[in-house]
XYZ file of C-alpha atoms in Angstrom:
629
model
C -38.725 -46.434 39.552
C -39.182 -44.872 43.171
C -39.662 -46.855 46.124
C -42.931 -46.771 47.359
C -42.507 -45.264 50.880
C -44.009 -42.476 53.171
C -40.427 -41.397 53.989
C -38.461 -40.832 50.881
C -35.527 -39.755 52.803
C -35.158 -42.964 54.904
C -31.904 -44.074 53.318
C -28.947 -41.665 53.680
C -26.446 -42.952 51.113
C -25.788 -40.423 48.336
C -27.014 -42.883 45.745
C -30.210 -43.374 47.579
C -30.839 -39.737 48.232
C -30.530 -38.747 44.531
C -32.845 -42.012 43.728
C -35.329 -40.919 46.633
C -35.552 -37.428 45.135
C -38.242 -37.363 42.288
C -37.157 -33.924 41.127
C -33.664 -34.823 40.393
C -34.819 -38.074 38.470
C -36.859 -35.819 36.060
C -34.818 -33.226 35.464
C -32.138 -35.577 34.235
C -35.074 -37.268 32.139
C -36.028 -33.580 30.726
C -32.352 -32.434 30.141
C -31.768 -35.674 28.230
C -35.167 -35.262 26.200
C -34.274 -31.544 25.472
C -30.326 -32.506 24.351
C -32.077 -35.240 22.210
C -34.163 -32.829 20.555
C -31.351 -30.336 20.062
C -29.096 -33.077 18.654
C -31.454 -34.289 16.349
C -32.454 -30.610 15.046
C -28.967 -29.145 14.356
C -27.905 -28.689 11.036
C -26.345 -31.847 9.291
C -27.268 -33.683 12.429
C -25.641 -36.960 12.970
C -28.397 -38.258 15.390
C -29.720 -41.046 13.383
C -26.410 -42.208 11.814
C -24.743 -42.542 15.219
C -27.779 -44.350 16.745
C -27.772 -46.912 13.936
C -23.989 -47.557 14.312
C -23.692 -51.262 14.609
C -21.761 -52.768 17.532
C -20.766 -56.356 17.978
C -20.052 -58.680 20.929
C -18.436 -61.992 19.898
C -17.432 -64.791 21.988
C -15.514 -67.535 20.036
C -17.532 -68.242 16.788
C -20.716 -66.539 18.256
C -21.403 -62.956 17.415
C -24.448 -60.772 18.732
C -24.622 -57.583 16.550
C -27.028 -54.658 17.376
C -27.075 -51.083 16.671
C -26.452 -48.594 19.164
C -30.207 -47.743 19.860
C -30.975 -51.300 20.297
C -28.063 -51.894 22.774
C -29.714 -49.332 24.855
C -33.396 -50.366 24.192
C -33.056 -54.131 24.592
C -30.090 -54.308 26.874
C -29.709 -51.293 28.900
C -33.477 -51.050 29.574
C -33.576 -54.609 30.774
C -32.100 -53.151 34.095
C -35.289 -50.620 33.875
C -37.788 -53.494 33.562
C -36.109 -55.517 36.274
C -36.276 -52.505 38.762
C -40.099 -52.430 37.901
C -40.370 -56.152 38.384
C -38.521 -55.916 41.912
C -40.852 -52.841 42.861
C -43.756 -54.610 41.864
C -43.120 -57.906 43.684
C -42.083 -56.166 46.748
C -45.563 -54.218 46.726
C -47.540 -57.084 46.079
C -45.875 -59.413 48.582
C -45.082 -57.185 51.883
C -46.146 -53.352 50.515
C -49.008 -51.346 50.010
C -50.641 -53.770 47.250
C -50.428 -56.912 49.964
C -53.824 -56.028 51.302
C -56.298 -55.676 48.433
C -59.019 -54.166 50.801
C -56.742 -50.922 50.930
C -55.530 -50.964 47.507
C -58.685 -51.573 45.471
C -59.629 -48.280 44.847
C -56.017 -47.347 43.306
C -56.211 -50.804 41.459
C -59.484 -50.460 39.927
C -58.450 -46.460 38.960
C -55.446 -47.913 37.329
C -56.950 -50.582 35.331
C -59.659 -47.884 34.139
C -56.682 -45.816 33.457
C -55.301 -48.671 31.274
C -58.332 -49.758 29.615
C -60.041 -46.395 28.609
C -57.008 -44.784 26.925
C -56.567 -47.816 24.780
C -60.177 -47.733 23.852
C -60.381 -44.314 22.995
C -56.934 -44.590 20.823
C -58.217 -47.252 19.078
C -61.525 -45.601 18.388
C -60.068 -42.673 17.053
C -57.868 -44.243 14.747
C -60.421 -46.632 13.472
C -62.893 -43.817 13.075
C -60.174 -41.875 11.047
C -59.425 -45.130 8.828
C -55.748 -45.090 10.027
C -53.421 -48.096 8.900
C -53.545 -51.352 11.062
C -49.739 -50.743 12.059
C -50.947 -47.395 13.820
C -53.961 -48.999 15.268
C -51.792 -51.735 16.887
C -49.637 -48.978 18.704
C -52.506 -48.854 21.495
C -50.003 -49.755 24.051
C -48.560 -46.024 23.660
C -51.277 -44.435 25.640
C -51.442 -46.819 28.709
C -48.218 -46.086 30.465
C -47.858 -43.173 32.963
C -44.004 -41.812 33.394
C -43.494 -42.535 37.215
C -40.513 -40.080 37.202
C -42.077 -37.512 35.607
C -45.160 -37.663 37.832
C -43.397 -37.713 41.058
C -41.096 -35.015 39.949
C -44.306 -32.856 39.120
C -45.665 -34.029 42.305
C -42.772 -32.875 44.342
C -42.546 -29.436 42.712
C -46.307 -28.513 42.482
C -48.130 -30.905 44.505
C -46.255 -30.317 47.871
C -49.488 -29.297 49.478
C -51.238 -32.097 48.327
C -52.588 -34.661 50.902
C -49.825 -37.496 51.658
C -52.653 -39.950 50.635
C -52.585 -38.548 47.164
C -49.063 -39.634 46.655
C -49.482 -43.162 47.988
C -52.612 -43.388 45.663
C -50.585 -42.383 42.822
C -47.405 -44.808 43.597
C -49.795 -47.601 44.079
C -51.530 -46.482 40.703
C -47.851 -46.404 39.352
C -47.020 -49.852 40.192
C -50.335 -51.473 38.707
C -49.704 -49.310 35.637
C -46.210 -50.892 35.274
C -47.511 -54.276 35.723
C -50.010 -53.602 32.711
C -47.506 -52.091 30.640
C -45.029 -55.059 31.085
C -47.898 -57.542 30.410
C -48.743 -55.800 27.202
C -44.877 -55.620 25.919
C -45.083 -59.332 26.728
C -48.299 -60.363 24.983
C -49.143 -57.653 22.598
C -45.840 -56.855 20.964
C -44.165 -60.412 20.589
C -44.590 -61.816 16.983
C -42.360 -64.779 16.228
C -41.985 -66.858 19.359
C -39.451 -69.606 19.347
C -39.860 -72.217 22.107
C -36.451 -73.587 22.078
C -34.649 -70.469 23.355
C -37.689 -69.511 25.555
C -36.992 -73.134 27.424
C -33.279 -72.046 27.680
C -34.442 -68.715 29.395
C -36.662 -70.528 31.773
C -34.111 -73.113 32.926
C -31.848 -70.328 33.558
C -34.057 -68.102 35.471
C -34.869 -71.304 37.543
C -31.119 -71.692 38.055
C -30.848 -68.171 39.584
C -33.637 -68.898 41.883
C -31.912 -72.217 42.838
C -28.688 -70.339 43.538
C -30.403 -67.995 46.095
C -31.783 -70.959 48.027
C -28.433 -72.810 47.960
C -27.204 -69.647 49.470
C -24.707 -68.923 46.558
C -23.775 -64.887 47.162
C -21.015 -64.654 44.476
C -22.374 -61.992 42.156
C -20.449 -63.435 39.017
C -22.701 -66.749 39.138
C -25.835 -64.590 39.003
C -24.447 -62.105 36.266
C -23.495 -65.110 34.030
C -26.996 -66.686 34.409
C -28.402 -63.148 33.908
C -26.772 -62.817 30.437
C -27.970 -66.270 29.554
C -31.559 -65.567 30.217
C -31.038 -62.033 28.310
C -29.859 -63.669 25.076
C -32.210 -66.561 25.444
C -35.131 -64.267 25.585
C -33.797 -62.317 22.739
C -33.512 -65.267 20.519
C -37.105 -66.447 21.696
C -38.544 -63.587 19.643
C -39.824 -61.762 22.960
C -38.363 -58.314 23.528
C -35.185 -58.766 25.617
C -35.976 -56.786 28.202
C -38.527 -59.063 29.477
C -35.462 -61.128 30.800
C -35.191 -58.215 33.514
C -38.747 -58.989 34.736
C -38.237 -62.812 34.707
C -35.212 -62.385 36.987
C -36.962 -59.617 39.143
C -39.688 -62.004 39.899
C -37.541 -64.635 41.088
C -35.864 -62.537 43.644
C -36.990 -62.994 47.140
C -38.535 -60.314 49.340
C -39.192 -60.460 52.964
C -39.422 -57.888 56.014
C -36.203 -57.753 57.559
C -35.675 -60.901 59.662
C -35.242 -59.842 63.514
C -32.790 -62.744 64.240
C -30.626 -61.524 61.486
C -30.690 -57.998 62.443
C -29.714 -58.686 66.003
C -26.923 -60.629 64.678
C -26.000 -58.041 62.695
C -25.876 -55.220 65.521
C -23.799 -57.956 67.399
C -21.284 -57.971 64.716
C -21.246 -54.114 64.316
C -20.777 -53.882 68.145
C -17.849 -56.071 67.797
C -16.360 -53.980 64.630
C -16.666 -50.832 67.060
C -14.888 -52.532 69.459
C -11.925 -54.092 67.306
C -12.185 -52.163 63.919
C -10.260 -54.777 61.957
C -10.701 -55.549 58.229
C -12.258 -59.012 58.849
C -14.829 -57.859 61.386
C -15.493 -55.205 59.255
C -16.159 -57.301 56.289
C -18.313 -59.725 58.939
C -20.448 -56.916 59.934
C -21.363 -55.590 56.505
C -22.234 -59.041 55.022
C -24.364 -59.656 57.912
C -26.276 -56.109 57.973
C -26.716 -56.774 53.790
C -28.003 -60.325 54.612
C -30.437 -58.789 57.175
C -32.415 -56.998 54.508
C -34.008 -58.941 51.284
C -32.045 -59.344 48.359
C -34.958 -57.510 46.418
C -34.796 -54.305 48.423
C -30.807 -54.587 48.285
C -30.613 -54.809 44.508
C -33.422 -52.143 44.302
C -31.328 -49.664 46.247
C -28.095 -50.661 44.068
C -29.423 -50.165 40.681
C -32.217 -47.629 41.218
C -29.608 -44.583 40.972
C -27.954 -45.755 38.062
C -31.410 -46.832 36.280
C -33.145 -43.339 37.129
C -29.923 -40.938 36.566
C -28.150 -42.870 33.861
C -30.371 -45.626 32.073
C -33.651 -43.729 31.506
C -31.978 -40.588 30.336
C -29.665 -42.306 28.085
C -32.795 -44.232 26.645
C -34.574 -40.654 26.012
C -31.301 -39.270 24.367
C -31.455 -42.446 22.107
C -35.327 -42.484 21.180
C -36.479 -38.784 21.911
C -34.525 -37.208 19.171
C -37.566 -36.175 16.717
C -36.849 -33.409 13.695
C -39.450 -30.554 14.419
C -39.011 -28.829 10.998
C -42.204 -27.451 9.430
C -43.006 -30.525 7.268
C -42.572 -32.862 10.374
C -44.937 -30.790 12.510
C -47.705 -30.158 9.796
C -47.776 -34.016 9.422
C -47.998 -34.276 13.127
C -51.154 -31.592 13.408
C -52.916 -33.389 10.772
C -52.180 -37.116 11.823
C -54.762 -38.775 13.888
C -51.933 -40.549 15.311
C -50.738 -37.716 17.202
C -54.445 -36.542 18.439
C -55.034 -40.319 19.283
C -52.254 -40.024 21.598
C -52.836 -36.824 22.875
C -56.554 -37.693 23.444
C -55.688 -41.128 25.190
C -52.887 -39.728 27.681
C -54.579 -36.770 28.507
C -58.426 -37.356 28.489
C -58.133 -41.312 28.775
C -56.127 -41.015 31.804
C -58.066 -38.311 33.529
C -61.429 -39.879 32.952
C -60.280 -43.408 33.303
C -58.254 -42.773 36.720
C -61.008 -40.297 38.386
C -63.908 -42.411 36.966
C -62.510 -45.962 38.306
C -61.811 -44.211 41.753
C -65.397 -42.850 41.910
C -66.872 -46.068 40.476
C -65.118 -48.304 43.279
C -66.325 -46.072 45.945
C -69.566 -45.785 44.845
C -69.941 -49.609 44.564
C -68.406 -49.851 48.059
C -65.574 -52.012 46.743
C -63.336 -49.842 48.564
C -62.992 -46.209 50.056
C -60.634 -43.537 49.615
C -58.009 -42.361 52.147
C -58.980 -40.073 54.591
C -57.987 -36.381 53.412
C -58.418 -37.464 49.793
C -60.915 -35.661 47.551
C -62.260 -35.369 44.026
C -60.383 -32.249 43.457
C -57.421 -34.400 44.550
C -58.338 -37.187 42.212
C -58.834 -34.756 39.310
C -55.049 -33.315 39.695
C -53.852 -37.009 39.881
C -55.643 -38.266 36.985
C -53.750 -35.325 34.926
C -50.888 -36.132 36.060
C -50.895 -39.591 35.403
C -51.485 -38.578 31.810
C -47.606 -37.879 31.204
C -46.500 -40.814 29.478
C -43.156 -40.754 28.331
C -40.423 -43.880 28.850
C -42.626 -46.686 28.272
C -44.723 -44.794 25.762
C -41.528 -43.991 23.815
C -40.506 -47.686 24.196
C -43.746 -49.310 22.902
C -43.265 -46.789 19.682
C -39.999 -48.222 19.104
C -41.583 -51.721 19.174
C -45.088 -51.275 17.482
C -44.336 -48.895 14.591
C -41.767 -49.115 11.817
C -43.096 -46.480 9.838
C -40.746 -43.445 10.112
C -43.474 -41.070 9.809
C -45.794 -42.754 12.027
C -43.278 -42.799 14.615
C -42.518 -39.271 14.432
C -46.440 -38.501 14.799
C -46.475 -40.650 17.640
C -43.457 -39.238 19.584
C -44.784 -35.756 19.128
C -47.892 -36.756 20.284
C -46.247 -38.235 23.532
C -44.428 -34.881 23.868
C -47.324 -32.829 23.351
C -49.591 -34.815 25.685
C -46.885 -34.771 28.462
C -46.590 -31.193 28.157
C -50.399 -30.720 28.376
C -51.098 -33.012 31.094
C -48.246 -31.453 33.158
C -49.632 -27.704 32.723
C -53.152 -28.947 33.275
C -51.908 -31.008 36.571
C -50.120 -27.950 37.933
C -53.059 -25.819 37.562
C -55.390 -28.430 39.209
C -52.965 -28.980 42.112
C -52.643 -25.111 42.726
C -56.599 -25.069 42.667
C -56.809 -27.941 44.926
C -54.393 -26.496 47.273
C -56.178 -22.781 47.214
C -59.545 -24.934 47.914
C -57.887 -26.801 50.935
C -56.874 -23.682 52.581
C -60.105 -21.879 52.029
C -62.436 -24.823 53.109
C -63.641 -24.638 56.665
C -61.736 -26.766 58.958
C -64.119 -29.678 59.922
C -65.753 -29.929 63.017
C -64.266 -33.533 63.356
C -60.569 -33.482 62.683
C -60.078 -37.092 63.337
C -60.311 -38.326 59.950
C -60.967 -41.948 60.554
C -64.051 -42.387 62.982
C -63.244 -44.603 65.999
C -64.652 -48.129 64.961
C -64.994 -51.097 67.591
C -64.201 -53.672 65.170
C -61.061 -52.038 64.038
C -59.772 -50.205 66.886
C -58.350 -51.124 69.952
C -60.124 -49.551 72.963
C -59.998 -49.481 76.264
C -63.197 -48.245 78.574
C -66.724 -48.398 78.375
C -68.316 -47.865 74.465
C -70.774 -45.515 75.946
C -68.507 -43.393 77.545
C -69.017 -39.853 77.798
C -65.242 -38.932 76.876
C -63.010 -40.336 74.212
C -59.215 -40.053 74.247
C -57.411 -41.289 70.925
C -53.629 -41.364 70.612
C -51.487 -41.853 67.867
C -48.140 -43.253 69.074
C -45.095 -45.284 68.997
C -43.748 -47.744 71.831
C -40.129 -46.562 70.780
C -39.475 -42.995 71.358
C -37.774 -40.867 73.931
C -40.870 -40.013 75.990
C -43.056 -42.898 75.123
C -43.131 -43.864 78.863
C -44.069 -40.721 80.328
C -47.074 -40.161 78.027
C -48.058 -43.862 78.846
C -47.953 -43.032 82.631
C -50.000 -39.813 82.077
C -52.587 -41.824 80.343
C -52.809 -44.703 82.695
C -53.233 -41.974 85.436
C -56.258 -40.132 83.731
C -57.807 -43.725 83.243
C -57.375 -44.709 86.780
C -58.716 -41.355 87.950
C -61.848 -41.020 85.123
C -62.830 -44.787 85.376
C -66.101 -45.273 83.093
C -66.154 -41.915 82.173
C -63.360 -42.418 79.736
C -62.697 -44.428 76.560
C -59.241 -44.821 75.513
C -58.147 -45.952 71.768
C -54.549 -46.577 70.627
C -53.422 -45.940 66.949
C -49.858 -46.521 65.619
C -47.485 -43.887 64.593
C -44.173 -45.641 64.513
C -41.044 -43.339 64.224
C -38.015 -44.258 62.022
C -36.577 -46.340 64.386
C -36.873 -50.177 62.943
C -37.938 -51.450 66.192
C -40.676 -49.065 66.468
C -42.213 -50.782 63.489
C -41.443 -54.212 64.633
C -43.133 -53.601 68.008
C -46.124 -52.090 66.263
C -46.444 -55.288 64.465
C -46.056 -57.371 67.646
C -48.815 -55.664 69.414
C -51.178 -56.336 66.155
C -50.163 -59.952 66.346
C -51.008 -59.745 70.034
C -54.286 -58.617 68.943
C -54.596 -61.484 66.630
C -54.322 -63.832 69.721
C -56.428 -61.817 71.940
C -53.663 -60.034 74.017
C -53.282 -56.516 72.737
C -53.480 -54.639 75.935
C -51.086 -57.183 77.685
C -48.577 -56.308 75.150
C -49.268 -53.095 75.051
C -48.484 -52.476 78.619
C -45.483 -54.771 78.713
C -44.176 -52.645 75.832
C -45.176 -49.305 77.381
C -43.265 -50.494 80.689
C -39.998 -50.226 78.696
C -40.464 -46.655 78.649
C -39.555 -46.275 75.031
C -36.169 -47.899 75.418
C -37.021 -50.806 73.170
C -34.593 -53.335 71.479
C -35.671 -56.284 69.556
C -34.825 -58.739 72.407
C -37.192 -56.356 74.478
C -40.098 -56.680 72.065
C -39.617 -60.743 72.484
C -39.296 -60.687 76.120
C -42.505 -58.671 76.051
C -44.381 -61.004 74.232
C -43.479 -63.816 76.455
C -44.557 -61.696 79.530
C -47.887 -61.175 77.588
C -48.384 -64.753 76.769
C -48.143 -64.817 73.041
C -47.198 -67.928 71.035
C -43.754 -66.812 70.181
C -43.789 -69.128 66.948
C -46.656 -67.237 65.683
C -45.054 -63.733 66.470
C -41.833 -64.555 64.639
C -43.945 -65.910 61.589
C -45.984 -62.793 61.647
C -42.882 -60.608 61.724
C -41.202 -62.478 59.263
C -43.896 -62.338 56.728
C -44.934 -58.829 57.595
C -48.542 -60.167 58.254
C -49.647 -56.976 60.064
C -47.706 -54.184 58.113
C -50.739 -53.134 56.386
C -52.685 -52.198 59.423
C -49.866 -50.298 60.987
C -49.344 -48.545 57.648
C -52.987 -47.557 57.514
C -52.702 -45.542 60.891
C -49.425 -44.027 59.845
C -50.930 -42.767 56.574
C -54.168 -41.534 58.343
C -51.345 -39.644 60.602
C -49.439 -38.082 57.649
C -53.148 -37.254 55.800
C -53.636 -35.148 59.300
C -50.346 -33.359 58.978
C -49.588 -35.361 62.600
C -45.708 -34.397 62.893
C -44.999 -37.446 65.085
C -45.833 -39.312 68.155
C -47.681 -38.734 70.465
C -50.921 -36.808 69.026
C -53.951 -36.897 71.065
C -57.442 -36.285 70.036
C -59.913 -35.401 72.660
C -63.566 -35.967 71.991
C -62.662 -35.999 68.097
C -60.330 -32.850 68.091
C -56.594 -32.640 67.938
C -55.494 -31.772 71.334
C -53.385 -28.735 71.644
C -51.733 -28.480 75.142
C -49.217 -30.167 77.665
C -49.738 -33.974 78.407
C -50.365 -33.997 81.855
C -53.157 -35.306 83.967
C -54.628 -31.849 84.814
C -54.535 -30.278 81.367
C -56.242 -33.366 79.394
C -59.034 -33.803 82.188
C -59.723 -30.031 81.569
C -59.678 -30.870 77.818
C -62.029 -33.725 78.453
C -64.462 -31.876 80.433
C -64.065 -28.183 79.389
C -67.536 -26.816 80.733
C -66.026 -27.599 84.269
C -63.084 -25.498 83.854
C -63.567 -22.145 82.152
C -59.914 -21.282 80.988
C -58.750 -24.912 80.469
C -56.650 -25.785 77.145
C -58.918 -27.098 74.538
C -58.821 -29.775 71.827
C -58.879 -27.747 68.726
C -58.516 -28.238 64.837
C -57.355 -24.653 64.282
C -53.736 -25.126 65.528
C -51.727 -28.162 65.865
C -48.534 -28.117 68.001
C -45.488 -29.922 66.940
C -44.887 -32.788 69.034
C -41.990 -31.259 70.921
C -44.769 -28.653 72.307
C -46.833 -31.443 73.346
C -43.959 -32.702 76.099
C -43.521 -30.863 79.169
C -39.996 -30.266 80.154
């Protein structure tokens, strides 16, 4: 899994860089798949005999024996499902799926992309009179392989709107949640309650350890093993132990007090770099971030670059001789898989999103159009990891397994090629499409936006900005002087474009909480007075000056109550290609010129100044060009 983020390069550790590179994870999976196919098709291949080699773990008189393939599928893949569970919990708690209004369209598209492929698969096999075992493998066609999707998007979809990546990531999370539910409910046959009760107790114990502030990893590891063994013995698939553990791992936005304490500890270490102070600083820094995110960053590189490729090696080895290929070409299972993944995903995702917009249940992100949805629907037809996983669960007949696996391979190749063509066509259309007269893709809304000035003012100035960047103070002074000069002739609108600085995001959330308390502009002015040199303490001081209820502010920051609103502005800015703050829109058009009173006044009233700088959508200057030296 790849973390949902508009900035995939935000973590600079080597492992995190690899994890944040979708192309690397996709290449690793592709190489593993190719290796498995080559191994399985070598003369006198040892592929099947190797993966059927038994391996046992014995403790006293208790022994657990599985073959190597099931050690991979049941044990190592528990880490994969653990990562999915962490990701899903984070997104539904503090991420993009926290606000259902923003996530409604991709959620509905994802649900349609789950149901329609399964329906097509069952219908085709029912019409063909396939055996019940084959029909019961409908879960094979519901899942999208996130690693391959993001890898392809990084290679051929680089010119796609940023909003499409966010749409596909949101869709992938819902898709993964649906796949987890299918594995838990549809492919559990003989449920034994006593081991299941042990798994529940051990899972509760893991949650209790966290509340008791037990930090020793060994305690969590031992309880995790108990959960895994108990789930295995219960008759449910053992990988669901990873799901259960992931759901009890807490997630929360970075705590301001803990961040400040960590900064103080780091400062002490920089002055006196002793081992004790180094350990204290590292512990405080780690505890400032939720356990969910720490574990995700820890395990993601190993899961994406080791566990999932090893799973592919263990499961993708299909003999591609003439009899096997002839069987697959004439098998309704193969064609049902291809139809479900390629056709079902395409139609389900595009129709689901279109229906949601048509029924006014939500709207597409700015900059996202039907051609992008088609490309996204095609790329979501690349089903691989969970598809192969469910083949192992649902099918016991070796011929049916081979047919289904070949169907998954074929569908993934077809979907990938069609998606690459759709992305290229969409990019060409985007280049040829006339630049819209109104490049501000989200119109000003008095019920949503933060406005200063008369509603019927003849001119309008929108700024996408942050309170924490180097020239913030100069930009604010220019706007204040312009407002003082133009008075009722100008309406000013502030929108968020936070930088990578964590304080920028904190201050953006704080000013939104000020808006909830009816004191937006008081907080805005207090933050602006810091001239961009903000710390977490400054944010709290500004809140006190603005008359905010500090307890409510702390609660909002702790729970990320306004993250969705801030990210909505940032997503709009990304869709418009804004490189960073500040970015001005004059009367609905992106401003191209120096940020000074005379130039902005001339752009607002171009008829009065023949050679004035203009607001234009034809050229978008980088941020450094917008700031005078």
